[in-house]
Amino acid sequence: MNNFAFVNPVKIIFGKDTIKDISKEIPQSAKVLIIYGGGSIKKNGVYDQVVDALKGYTYYEFGGVEANPHYETCMKAVALIKEKQCDYLLAVGGGSVVDATKFISMAACFEAGDPWSVVASGAKMEKALPFGVILTLSATGSEMNSGAVITRAETQDKLAFNSPLVFPKFSVLDPTTTFTLPVRQIGNGVVDAFVHVVEQYATYPVNAMIQDMFAESILRTLVIEGSKALESPEDYDVRANLMWASTWALNGWINCGVPQDWATHSIGHELTALYGLDHAQTLAIVLPGVLEYEKERKAEKIIQMGEQVFGIYNTMDREERIQASIKAVEDFFEQMQVKTHLSDYELGEDAVEAVAKRLNDRGWKLGEHADITGDVVRKILKLRL
Ligand code: NZQ
Ligand code: ZN
């Protein structure tokens, strides 16, 4: 196991009817800005619960955060915060709303020019407004981590930033809020969380037994409960297991002391930025390609995943077990109704070339060995036409 330091300060408030508890977390004197997305919270009763819980507070609201949140939209919220002098933010929605809120919390305090520089070139941020989260879509883990992914529409850049200053103060995880998710978002959420775990697990062994077994338990939970959520959208226990699994998939715990990949996410972000695919759709396309291309260097962990998660035991030879494990991952994504090939989204060679060029231009070297260049990405994506 490699050396590591670990801290996660996010308070989790989990369970039914917990939205009302936000009044115990937000100071009574706070001027709150509620931040939300395209309106799902107004249809499913979540907004009403939030407003009830904020009785007696001074609060304002900012709606319209889009999926894959835009810098341009976030800056409108920053202007409102300055106008109304808000000092506490409340994100109500999925990962996009949470990520937008992280950026807004930073940008509202940023005094060294354009806050986009924090995302684009790692400019140092000094502080951020405090914020809480009410999560309505289990997928990203953003509710319990310090990362965010923001898109600059003008340049089609989709880039991540990370800072301990943007850990949420608290996150309310009420699984009943996810009952209204459309099938597409149920599938997306399960696939995203699955790929988060694989990016921190399917690299090479460093004998980190706790992290490995914890990762396998998250993957198994997603496999067991994922299809149940499609069949019975209002099964509380299924939703609770999925919500908690996706939080733990990316809260910093399973990546302690282990190598990490993240090539699939980096390639996927380009597909979203250029062609507007959902985040999880890009991952479902790319991950099987990364596993296939890297199958020799990842062999031990692919075989271990096949055995522990999909029950692929050593009745076959080594190569067959690797192929069966990769196929099991792809089949699981399809079972979650997330398509796994570029052609399923009407993309072809042109898209492969465009993504490869962008990554070559950026000079990025991805993966746990930091050697997946744009040229290698071209080969990976050609496996996924
Ligand atoms: O906007 P509204 O109307 O709320 O509708 C949303 C949106 O259309 C809808 N939705 C959310 N909760 C709902 C619901 N519909 C019905 N009932 C509910 N309870 O779902 C749609 C998608 O929402 P979004 O927030 O975009 O989805 P998700 O949570 O998958 O977030 C995706 C974003 O997170 C980033 C992605 O890149 C993408 O931008 N990620 C953030 C990460 C992080 N911060 O750690 C890690 C991830 O890898 C990921 O990159
Ligand atoms: Zn993701």
GROMACS .gro file of C-alpha atoms and ligand atoms in nm:
model
  436
    1MET     CA    1   0.000   0.000   0.000
    2ASN     CA    2   0.129   0.348  -0.085
    3ASN     CA    3   0.151   0.629   0.172
    4PHE     CA    4  -0.151   0.853   0.207
    5ALA     CA    5  -0.323   1.122   0.414
    6PHE     CA    6  -0.700   1.111   0.443
    7VAL     CA    7  -0.957   1.359   0.568
    8ASN     CA    8  -1.322   1.402   0.481
    9PRO     CA    9  -1.509   1.665   0.682
   10VAL     CA   10  -1.854   1.637   0.518
   11LYS     CA   11  -2.141   1.572   0.759
   12ILE     CA   12  -2.389   1.326   0.607
   13ILE     CA   13  -2.754   1.337   0.708
   14PHE     CA   14  -2.908   1.023   0.562
   15GLY     CA   15  -3.263   0.893   0.539
   16LYS     CA   16  -3.631   0.965   0.498
   17ASP     CA   17  -3.770   1.308   0.593
   18THR     CA   18  -3.429   1.454   0.665
   19ILE     CA   19  -3.454   1.768   0.451
   20LYS     CA   20  -3.614   1.949   0.742
   21ASP     CA   21  -3.291   1.900   0.941
   22ILE     CA   22  -3.107   2.161   0.735
   23SER     CA   23  -3.228   2.427   0.979
   24LYS     CA   24  -2.999   2.268   1.240
   25GLU     CA   25  -2.702   2.309   1.007
   26ILE     CA   26  -2.744   2.655   0.850
   27PRO     CA   27  -2.690   2.948   1.088
   28GLN     CA   28  -3.015   3.137   1.150
   29SER     CA   29  -2.847   3.465   1.059
   30ALA     CA   30  -2.736   3.337   0.717
   31LYS     CA   31  -2.853   3.494   0.392
   32VAL     CA   32  -2.907   3.183   0.186
   33LEU     CA   33  -2.903   3.133  -0.190
   34ILE     CA   34  -3.083   2.815  -0.301
   35ILE     CA   35  -2.928   2.685  -0.624
   36TYR     CA   36  -3.111   2.431  -0.840
   37GLY     CA   37  -3.140   2.290  -1.191
   38GLY     CA   38  -3.405   2.285  -1.461
   39GLY     CA   39  -3.704   2.244  -1.233
   40SER     CA   40  -3.733   1.874  -1.133
   41ILE     CA   41  -3.734   1.982  -0.767
   42LYS     CA   42  -4.047   2.187  -0.824
   43LYS     CA   43  -4.232   1.885  -0.966
   44ASN     CA   44  -4.137   1.624  -0.708
   45GLY     CA   45  -4.199   1.812  -0.384
   46VAL     CA   46  -3.833   1.862  -0.289
   47TYR     CA   47  -3.849   2.239  -0.340
   48ASP     CA   48  -4.152   2.264  -0.109
   49GLN     CA   49  -3.969   2.072   0.163
   50VAL     CA   50  -3.668   2.304   0.129
   51VAL     CA   51  -3.879   2.618   0.152
   52ASP     CA   52  -4.059   2.479   0.459
   53ALA     CA   53  -3.727   2.405   0.625
   54LEU     CA   54  -3.604   2.758   0.555
   55LYS     CA   55  -3.899   2.935   0.721
   56GLY     CA   56  -3.764   3.228   0.918
   57TYR     CA   57  -3.446   3.254   0.707
   58THR     CA   58  -3.367   3.522   0.456
   59TYR     CA   59  -3.323   3.336   0.131
   60TYR     CA   60  -3.311   3.389  -0.245
   61GLU     CA   61  -3.307   3.136  -0.526
   62PHE     CA   62  -3.119   3.075  -0.849
   63GLY     CA   63  -3.257   2.812  -1.088
   64GLY     CA   64  -3.157   2.697  -1.433
   65VAL     CA   65  -2.826   2.523  -1.373
   66GLU     CA   66  -2.794   2.291  -1.674
   67ALA     CA   67  -2.655   1.937  -1.683
   68ASN     CA   68  -2.276   1.965  -1.724
   69PRO     CA   69  -2.297   2.310  -1.564
   70HIS     CA   70  -2.172   2.611  -1.752
   71TYR     CA   71  -1.928   2.869  -1.621
   72GLU     CA   72  -2.145   3.130  -1.791
   73THR     CA   73  -2.450   3.027  -1.583
   74CYS     CA   74  -2.248   3.009  -1.262
   75MET     CA   75  -2.127   3.366  -1.311
   76LYS     CA   76  -2.491   3.485  -1.318
   77ALA     CA   77  -2.537   3.329  -0.974
   78VAL     CA   78  -2.220   3.502  -0.855
   79ALA     CA   79  -2.367   3.838  -0.962
   80LEU     CA   80  -2.687   3.763  -0.767
   81ILE     CA   81  -2.486   3.667  -0.456
   82LYS     CA   82  -2.300   3.998  -0.472
   83GLU     CA   83  -2.620   4.194  -0.524
   84LYS     CA   84  -2.808   4.027  -0.237
   85GLN     CA   85  -2.498   3.977  -0.018
   86CYS     CA   86  -2.569   3.608   0.034
   87ASP     CA   87  -2.325   3.429   0.264
   88TYR     CA   88  -2.447   3.068   0.253
   89LEU     CA   89  -2.535   2.849  -0.046
   90LEU     CA   90  -2.769   2.552  -0.065
   91ALA     CA   91  -2.737   2.318  -0.364
   92VAL     CA   92  -3.056   2.122  -0.434
   93GLY     CA   93  -3.019   1.873  -0.717
   94GLY     CA   94  -2.782   1.628  -0.882
   95GLY     CA   95  -2.408   1.643  -0.942
   96SER     CA   96  -2.438   1.931  -1.185
   97VAL     CA   97  -2.604   2.156  -0.929
   98VAL     CA   98  -2.357   2.052  -0.660
   99ASP     CA   99  -2.059   2.113  -0.889
  100ALA     CA  100  -2.198   2.449  -0.999
  101THR     CA  101  -2.241   2.546  -0.635
  102LYS     CA  102  -1.881   2.455  -0.560
  103PHE     CA  103  -1.762   2.679  -0.842
  104ILE     CA  104  -1.998   2.960  -0.741
  105SER     CA  105  -1.888   2.939  -0.376
  106MET     CA  106  -1.529   2.986  -0.489
  107ALA     CA  107  -1.599   3.245  -0.760
  108ALA     CA  108  -1.802   3.467  -0.524
  109CYS     CA  109  -1.487   3.513  -0.311
  110PHE     CA  110  -1.228   3.521  -0.591
  111GLU     CA  111  -1.044   3.851  -0.617
  112ALA     CA  112  -0.760   3.775  -0.858
  113GLY     CA  113  -0.939   3.827  -1.190
  114ASP     CA  114  -1.152   3.571  -1.372
  115PRO     CA  115  -1.234   3.270  -1.150
  116TRP     CA  116  -1.222   3.046  -1.459
  117SER     CA  117  -0.842   3.057  -1.407
  118VAL     CA  118  -0.889   2.828  -1.105
  119VAL     CA  119  -1.034   2.563  -1.337
  120ALA     CA  120  -0.828   2.629  -1.648
  121SER     CA  121  -0.485   2.688  -1.503
  122GLY     CA  122  -0.502   2.599  -1.134
  123ALA     CA  123  -0.494   2.958  -1.004
  124LYS     CA  124  -0.486   2.961  -0.626
  125MET     CA  125  -0.818   3.015  -0.454
  126GLU     CA  126  -0.811   3.167  -0.108
  127LYS     CA  127  -1.161   3.108   0.023
  128ALA     CA  128  -1.513   2.997  -0.061
  129LEU     CA  129  -1.861   3.056   0.077
  130PRO     CA  130  -1.994   2.776   0.297
  131PHE     CA  131  -2.260   2.557   0.139
  132GLY     CA  132  -2.482   2.258   0.206
  133VAL     CA  133  -2.626   2.000  -0.033
  134ILE     CA  134  -2.963   1.832  -0.074
  135LEU     CA  135  -2.894   1.553  -0.320
  136THR     CA  136  -3.164   1.433  -0.562
  137LEU     CA  137  -2.960   1.207  -0.793
  138SER     CA  138  -2.711   0.949  -0.671
  139ALA     CA  139  -2.418   0.924  -0.909
  140THR     CA  140  -2.124   1.157  -0.883
  141GLY     CA  141  -2.017   1.151  -0.517
  142SER     CA  142  -1.987   1.529  -0.537
  143GLU     CA  143  -2.195   1.549  -0.218
  144MET     CA  144  -1.901   1.414  -0.020
  145ASN     CA  145  -1.594   1.524  -0.211
  146SER     CA  146  -1.403   1.839  -0.297
  147GLY     CA  147  -1.406   1.821  -0.677
  148ALA     CA  148  -1.623   1.982  -0.943
  149VAL     CA  149  -1.642   1.971  -1.321
  150ILE     CA  150  -1.737   2.290  -1.506
  151THR     CA  151  -1.795   2.353  -1.877
  152ARG     CA  152  -1.707   2.676  -2.053
  153ALA     CA  153  -1.965   2.676  -2.331
  154GLU     CA  154  -1.781   2.940  -2.532
  155THR     CA  155  -1.473   2.721  -2.580
  156GLN     CA  156  -1.631   2.377  -2.526
  157ASP     CA  157  -1.390   2.307  -2.242
  158LYS     CA  158  -1.508   2.071  -1.970
  159LEU     CA  159  -1.253   2.076  -1.690
  160ALA     CA  160  -1.227   1.976  -1.325
  161PHE     CA  161  -1.099   2.159  -1.020
  162ASN     CA  162  -1.043   2.039  -0.669
  163SER     CA  163  -0.990   2.215  -0.338
  164PRO     CA  164  -1.053   2.128   0.027
  165LEU     CA  165  -1.224   2.469   0.047
  166VAL     CA  166  -1.520   2.330  -0.150
  167PHE     CA  167  -1.613   2.033   0.062
  168PRO     CA  168  -1.984   2.074   0.145
  169LYS     CA  169  -2.052   2.157   0.511
  170PHE     CA  170  -2.326   1.894   0.510
  171SER     CA  171  -2.515   1.679   0.263
  172VAL     CA  172  -2.869   1.556   0.306
  173LEU     CA  173  -2.917   1.218   0.138
  174ASP     CA  174  -3.286   1.130   0.138
  175PRO     CA  175  -3.327   0.832  -0.098
  176THR     CA  176  -3.695   0.911  -0.152
  177THR     CA  177  -3.591   1.220  -0.351
  178THR     CA  178  -3.455   0.983  -0.617
  179PHE     CA  179  -3.788   0.803  -0.674
  180THR     CA  180  -3.874   1.042  -0.958
  181LEU     CA  181  -3.556   0.993  -1.160
  182PRO     CA  182  -3.623   0.899  -1.522
  183VAL     CA  183  -3.485   0.564  -1.641
  184ARG     CA  184  -3.205   0.740  -1.826
  185GLN     CA  185  -3.078   0.902  -1.505
  186ILE     CA  186  -3.111   0.582  -1.301
  187GLY     CA  187  -2.886   0.409  -1.551
  188ASN     CA  188  -2.649   0.703  -1.573
  189GLY     CA  189  -2.611   0.720  -1.196
  190VAL     CA  190  -2.529   0.353  -1.153
  191VAL     CA  191  -2.283   0.354  -1.444
  192ASP     CA  192  -2.106   0.669  -1.321
  193ALA     CA  193  -2.058   0.531  -0.970
  194PHE     CA  194  -1.942   0.196  -1.111
  195VAL     CA  195  -1.680   0.365  -1.328
  196HIS     CA  196  -1.560   0.581  -1.036
  197VAL     CA  197  -1.479   0.265  -0.845
  198VAL     CA  198  -1.313   0.095  -1.142
  199GLU     CA  199  -1.091   0.399  -1.208
  200GLN     CA  200  -0.955   0.362  -0.854
  201TYR     CA  201  -0.944  -0.017  -0.850
  202ALA     CA  202  -0.864  -0.169  -1.189
  203THR     CA  203  -0.503  -0.057  -1.211
  204TYR     CA  204  -0.230  -0.281  -1.065
  205PRO     CA  205  -0.215  -0.449  -0.725
  206VAL     CA  206  -0.041  -0.276  -0.434
  207ASN     CA  207  -0.178  -0.517  -0.173
  208ALA     CA  208  -0.430  -0.267  -0.039
  209MET     CA  209  -0.674  -0.523   0.087
  210ILE     CA  210  -0.919  -0.293   0.269
  211GLN     CA  211  -0.950  -0.060  -0.029
  212ASP     CA  212  -0.987  -0.352  -0.274
  213MET     CA  213  -1.253  -0.532  -0.077
  214PHE     CA  214  -1.440  -0.210  -0.004
  215ALA     CA  215  -1.431  -0.125  -0.376
  216GLU     CA  216  -1.561  -0.472  -0.462
  217SER     CA  217  -1.848  -0.434  -0.216
  218ILE     CA  218  -1.951  -0.106  -0.381
  219LEU     CA  219  -1.935  -0.264  -0.728
  220ARG     CA  220  -2.139  -0.564  -0.612
  221THR     CA  221  -2.400  -0.337  -0.454
  222LEU     CA  222  -2.435  -0.144  -0.780
  223VAL     CA  223  -2.467  -0.466  -0.981
  224ILE     CA  224  -2.723  -0.620  -0.742
  225GLU     CA  225  -2.934  -0.309  -0.687
  226GLY     CA  226  -2.896  -0.131  -1.022
  227SER     CA  227  -3.143  -0.336  -1.221
  228LYS     CA  228  -3.383  -0.349  -0.925
  229ALA     CA  229  -3.404   0.031  -0.935
  230LEU     CA  230  -3.509   0.010  -1.301
  231GLU     CA  231  -3.781  -0.243  -1.216
  232SER     CA  232  -3.905  -0.090  -0.889
  233PRO     CA  233  -3.824   0.282  -0.887
  234GLU     CA  234  -3.987   0.340  -0.549
  235ASP     CA  235  -3.816   0.062  -0.355
  236TYR     CA  236  -3.665   0.258  -0.066
  237ASP     CA  237  -3.403   0.002   0.032
  238VAL     CA  238  -3.274  -0.026  -0.324
  239ARG     CA  239  -3.249   0.353  -0.354
  240ALA     CA  240  -3.081   0.381  -0.015
  241ASN     CA  241  -2.819   0.122  -0.110
  242LEU     CA  242  -2.752   0.292  -0.443
  243MET     CA  243  -2.728   0.636  -0.286
  244TRP     CA  244  -2.482   0.529  -0.020
  245ALA     CA  245  -2.281   0.322  -0.269
  246SER     CA  246  -2.236   0.613  -0.508
  247THR     CA  247  -2.135   0.846  -0.226
  248TRP     CA  248  -1.864   0.603  -0.114
  249ALA     CA  249  -1.752   0.543  -0.471
  250LEU     CA  250  -1.595   0.889  -0.479
  251ASN     CA  251  -1.547   1.029  -0.130
  252GLY     CA  252  -1.172   0.973  -0.118
  253TRP     CA  253  -1.182   0.654   0.087
  254ILE     CA  254  -1.117   0.379  -0.170
  255ASN     CA  255  -0.837   0.574  -0.339
  256CYS     CA  256  -0.625   0.592  -0.024
  257GLY     CA  257  -0.282   0.452  -0.098
  258VAL     CA  258  -0.367   0.300  -0.438
  259PRO     CA  259  -0.282   0.394  -0.798
  260GLN     CA  260  -0.561   0.569  -0.990
  261ASP     CA  261  -0.645   0.569  -1.357
  262TRP     CA  262  -0.907   0.839  -1.455
  263ALA     CA  263  -0.833   0.803  -1.830
  264THR     CA  264  -1.194   0.704  -1.895
  265HIS     CA  265  -1.323   1.020  -1.728
  266SER     CA  266  -1.080   1.249  -1.906
  267ILE     CA  267  -1.167   1.104  -2.247
  268GLY     CA  268  -1.537   1.106  -2.159
  269HIS     CA  269  -1.532   1.473  -2.063
  270GLU     CA  270  -1.414   1.557  -2.415
  271LEU     CA  271  -1.699   1.357  -2.569
  272THR     CA  272  -1.946   1.552  -2.355
  273ALA     CA  273  -1.782   1.885  -2.427
  274LEU     CA  274  -1.780   1.829  -2.803
  275TYR     CA  275  -2.099   1.627  -2.862
  276GLY     CA  276  -2.319   1.680  -2.554
  277LEU     CA  277  -2.343   1.317  -2.448
  278ASP     CA  278  -2.444   1.254  -2.087
  279HIS     CA  279  -2.146   1.203  -1.858
  280ALA     CA  280  -2.228   0.836  -1.792
  281GLN     CA  281  -2.294   0.764  -2.159
  282THR     CA  282  -1.936   0.864  -2.237
  283LEU     CA  283  -1.804   0.641  -1.960
  284ALA     CA  284  -2.005   0.341  -2.082
  285ILE     CA  285  -1.844   0.384  -2.424
  286VAL     CA  286  -1.488   0.444  -2.309
  287LEU     CA  287  -1.428   0.217  -2.009
  288PRO     CA  288  -1.454  -0.116  -2.196
  289GLY     CA  289  -1.206   0.027  -2.448
  290VAL     CA  290  -0.957   0.131  -2.181
  291LEU     CA  291  -0.984  -0.211  -2.014
  292GLU     CA  292  -0.939  -0.389  -2.347
  293TYR     CA  293  -0.644  -0.175  -2.458
  294GLU     CA  294  -0.473  -0.198  -2.117
  295LYS     CA  295  -0.572  -0.557  -2.048
  296GLU     CA  296  -0.218  -0.687  -1.998
  297ARG     CA  297  -0.109  -0.417  -1.753
  298LYS     CA  298  -0.444  -0.433  -1.571
  299ALA     CA  299  -0.476  -0.811  -1.597
  300GLU     CA  300  -0.457  -0.899  -1.230
  301LYS     CA  301  -0.719  -0.648  -1.122
  302ILE     CA  302  -0.950  -0.725  -1.415
  303ILE     CA  303  -0.939  -1.093  -1.321
  304GLN     CA  304  -0.994  -1.008  -0.953
  305MET     CA  305  -1.294  -0.789  -1.042
  306GLY     CA  306  -1.437  -1.065  -1.260
  307GLU     CA  307  -1.410  -1.312  -0.976
  308GLN     CA  308  -1.525  -1.094  -0.687
  309VAL     CA  309  -1.793  -0.889  -0.862
  310PHE     CA  310  -1.925  -1.103  -1.146
  311GLY     CA  311  -1.848  -1.454  -1.020
  312ILE     CA  312  -1.613  -1.541  -1.308
  313TYR     CA  313  -1.398  -1.815  -1.156
  314ASN     CA  314  -1.088  -1.995  -1.277
  315THR     CA  315  -1.263  -2.258  -1.482
  316MET     CA  316  -1.133  -2.068  -1.785
  317ASP     CA  317  -0.780  -1.978  -1.883
  318ARG     CA  318  -0.632  -1.637  -1.803
  319GLU     CA  319  -0.713  -1.469  -2.135
  320GLU     CA  320  -1.070  -1.600  -2.130
  321ARG     CA  321  -1.122  -1.467  -1.778
  322ILE     CA  322  -0.999  -1.122  -1.878
  323GLN     CA  323  -1.230  -1.115  -2.180
  324ALA     CA  324  -1.526  -1.247  -1.980
  325SER     CA  325  -1.472  -0.981  -1.712
  326ILE     CA  326  -1.458  -0.695  -1.963
  327LYS     CA  327  -1.767  -0.831  -2.135
  328ALA     CA  328  -1.948  -0.854  -1.800
  329VAL     CA  329  -1.880  -0.482  -1.742
  330GLU     CA  330  -2.011  -0.391  -2.087
  331ASP     CA  331  -2.317  -0.616  -2.048
  332PHE     CA  332  -2.392  -0.455  -1.712
  333PHE     CA  333  -2.391  -0.108  -1.867
  334GLU     CA  334  -2.626  -0.228  -2.143
  335GLN     CA  335  -2.847  -0.389  -1.879
  336MET     CA  336  -2.865  -0.047  -1.711
  337GLN     CA  337  -2.984   0.080  -2.051
  338VAL     CA  338  -2.675   0.291  -2.114
  339LYS     CA  339  -2.541   0.221  -2.463
  340THR     CA  340  -2.174   0.133  -2.500
  341HIS     CA  341  -2.063   0.222  -2.854
  342LEU     CA  342  -2.000   0.549  -3.032
  343SER     CA  343  -2.231   0.442  -3.315
  344ASP     CA  344  -2.519   0.414  -3.064
  345TYR     CA  345  -2.491   0.793  -3.034
  346GLU     CA  346  -2.436   0.848  -3.407
  347LEU     CA  347  -2.068   0.921  -3.363
  348GLY     CA  348  -1.788   0.773  -3.574
  349GLU     CA  349  -1.432   0.823  -3.694
  350ASP     CA  350  -1.465   1.203  -3.694
  351ALA     CA  351  -1.538   1.204  -3.323
  352VAL     CA  352  -1.246   0.972  -3.255
  353GLU     CA  353  -1.016   1.208  -3.443
  354ALA     CA  354  -1.152   1.519  -3.273
  355VAL     CA  355  -1.105   1.377  -2.922
  356ALA     CA  356  -0.757   1.244  -3.003
  357LYS     CA  357  -0.655   1.582  -3.142
  358ARG     CA  358  -0.782   1.770  -2.837
  359LEU     CA  359  -0.594   1.546  -2.599
  360ASN     CA  360  -0.279   1.565  -2.812
  361ASP     CA  361  -0.312   1.946  -2.818
  362ARG     CA  362  -0.346   1.951  -2.441
  363GLY     CA  363  -0.039   1.728  -2.413
  364TRP     CA  364  -0.212   1.516  -2.151
  365LYS     CA  365  -0.075   1.176  -2.055
  366LEU     CA  366  -0.349   0.977  -1.889
  367GLY     CA  367  -0.386   0.660  -1.688
  368GLU     CA  368  -0.208   0.510  -1.389
  369HIS     CA  369   0.117   0.496  -1.586
  370ALA     CA  370   0.070   0.850  -1.724
  371ASP     CA  371   0.137   0.735  -2.080
  372ILE     CA  372  -0.201   0.742  -2.258
  373THR     CA  373  -0.153   1.023  -2.510
  374GLY     CA  374  -0.403   1.150  -2.764
  375ASP     CA  375  -0.260   0.897  -3.012
  376VAL     CA  376  -0.333   0.613  -2.772
  377VAL     CA  377  -0.681   0.754  -2.711
  378ARG     CA  378  -0.740   0.726  -3.087
  379LYS     CA  379  -0.664   0.351  -3.066
  380ILE     CA  380  -0.886   0.309  -2.759
  381LEU     CA  381  -1.182   0.486  -2.919
  382LYS     CA  382  -1.144   0.290  -3.243
  383LEU     CA  383  -1.224  -0.018  -3.035
  384ARG     CA  384  -1.558   0.147  -2.949
  385LEU     CA  385  -1.696   0.254  -3.289
  386NZQ     O1  386  -3.206   1.998  -1.381
  386NZQ     P1  387  -3.319   1.922  -1.322
  386NZQ     O2  388  -3.452   1.969  -1.367
  386NZQ     O3  389  -3.310   1.912  -1.172
  386NZQ     O4  390  -3.311   1.773  -1.382
  386NZQ     C1  391  -3.198   1.690  -1.366
  386NZQ     C2  392  -3.115   1.678  -1.492
  386NZQ     O5  393  -3.192   1.695  -1.606
  386NZQ     C3  394  -3.248   1.549  -1.344
  386NZQ     N1  395  -3.278   1.518  -1.205
  386NZQ     C4  396  -3.197   1.531  -1.096
  386NZQ     N2  397  -3.259   1.485  -0.987
  386NZQ     C5  398  -3.383   1.443  -1.027
  386NZQ     C6  399  -3.394   1.463  -1.165
  386NZQ     N3  400  -3.507   1.434  -1.234
  386NZQ     C7  401  -3.607   1.380  -1.164
  386NZQ     N4  402  -3.603   1.353  -1.032
  386NZQ     C8  403  -3.491   1.383  -0.960
  386NZQ     N5  404  -3.485   1.352  -0.830
  386NZQ     O6  405  -3.140   1.468  -1.388
  386NZQ     C9  406  -3.070   1.533  -1.493
  386NZQ    C10  407  -2.922   1.515  -1.476
  386NZQ     O7  408  -2.878   1.582  -1.359
  386NZQ     P2  409  -2.721   1.604  -1.333
  386NZQ     O8  410  -2.708   1.676  -1.204
  386NZQ     O9  411  -2.660   1.663  -1.454
  386NZQ    O10  412  -2.668   1.454  -1.322
  386NZQ     P3  413  -2.546   1.393  -1.242
  386NZQ    O11  414  -2.575   1.387  -1.097
  386NZQ    O12  415  -2.516   1.268  -1.313
  386NZQ    O13  416  -2.427   1.499  -1.260
  386NZQ    C11  417  -2.346   1.500  -1.375
  386NZQ    C12  418  -2.239   1.606  -1.364
  386NZQ    O14  419  -2.147   1.575  -1.257
  386NZQ    C13  420  -2.013   1.575  -1.308
  386NZQ    C14  421  -2.033   1.534  -1.450
  386NZQ    O15  422  -1.920   1.561  -1.528
  386NZQ    C15  423  -2.155   1.613  -1.490
  386NZQ    O16  424  -2.120   1.745  -1.519
  386NZQ     N6  425  -1.928   1.491  -1.225
  386NZQ    C16  426  -1.891   1.539  -1.105
  386NZQ    C17  427  -1.804   1.470  -1.023
  386NZQ    C18  428  -1.760   1.525  -0.893
  386NZQ     N7  429  -1.790   1.649  -0.861
  386NZQ    O17  430  -1.696   1.456  -0.814
  386NZQ    C19  431  -1.748   1.340  -1.061
  386NZQ    C20  432  -1.817   1.277  -1.177
  386NZQ    O18  433  -1.725   1.194  -1.240
  386NZQ    C21  434  -1.871   1.370  -1.279
  386NZQ    O19  435  -1.767   1.410  -1.367
  387ZN      ZN  436  -1.806   1.034  -1.317
   0.00000   0.00000   0.00000
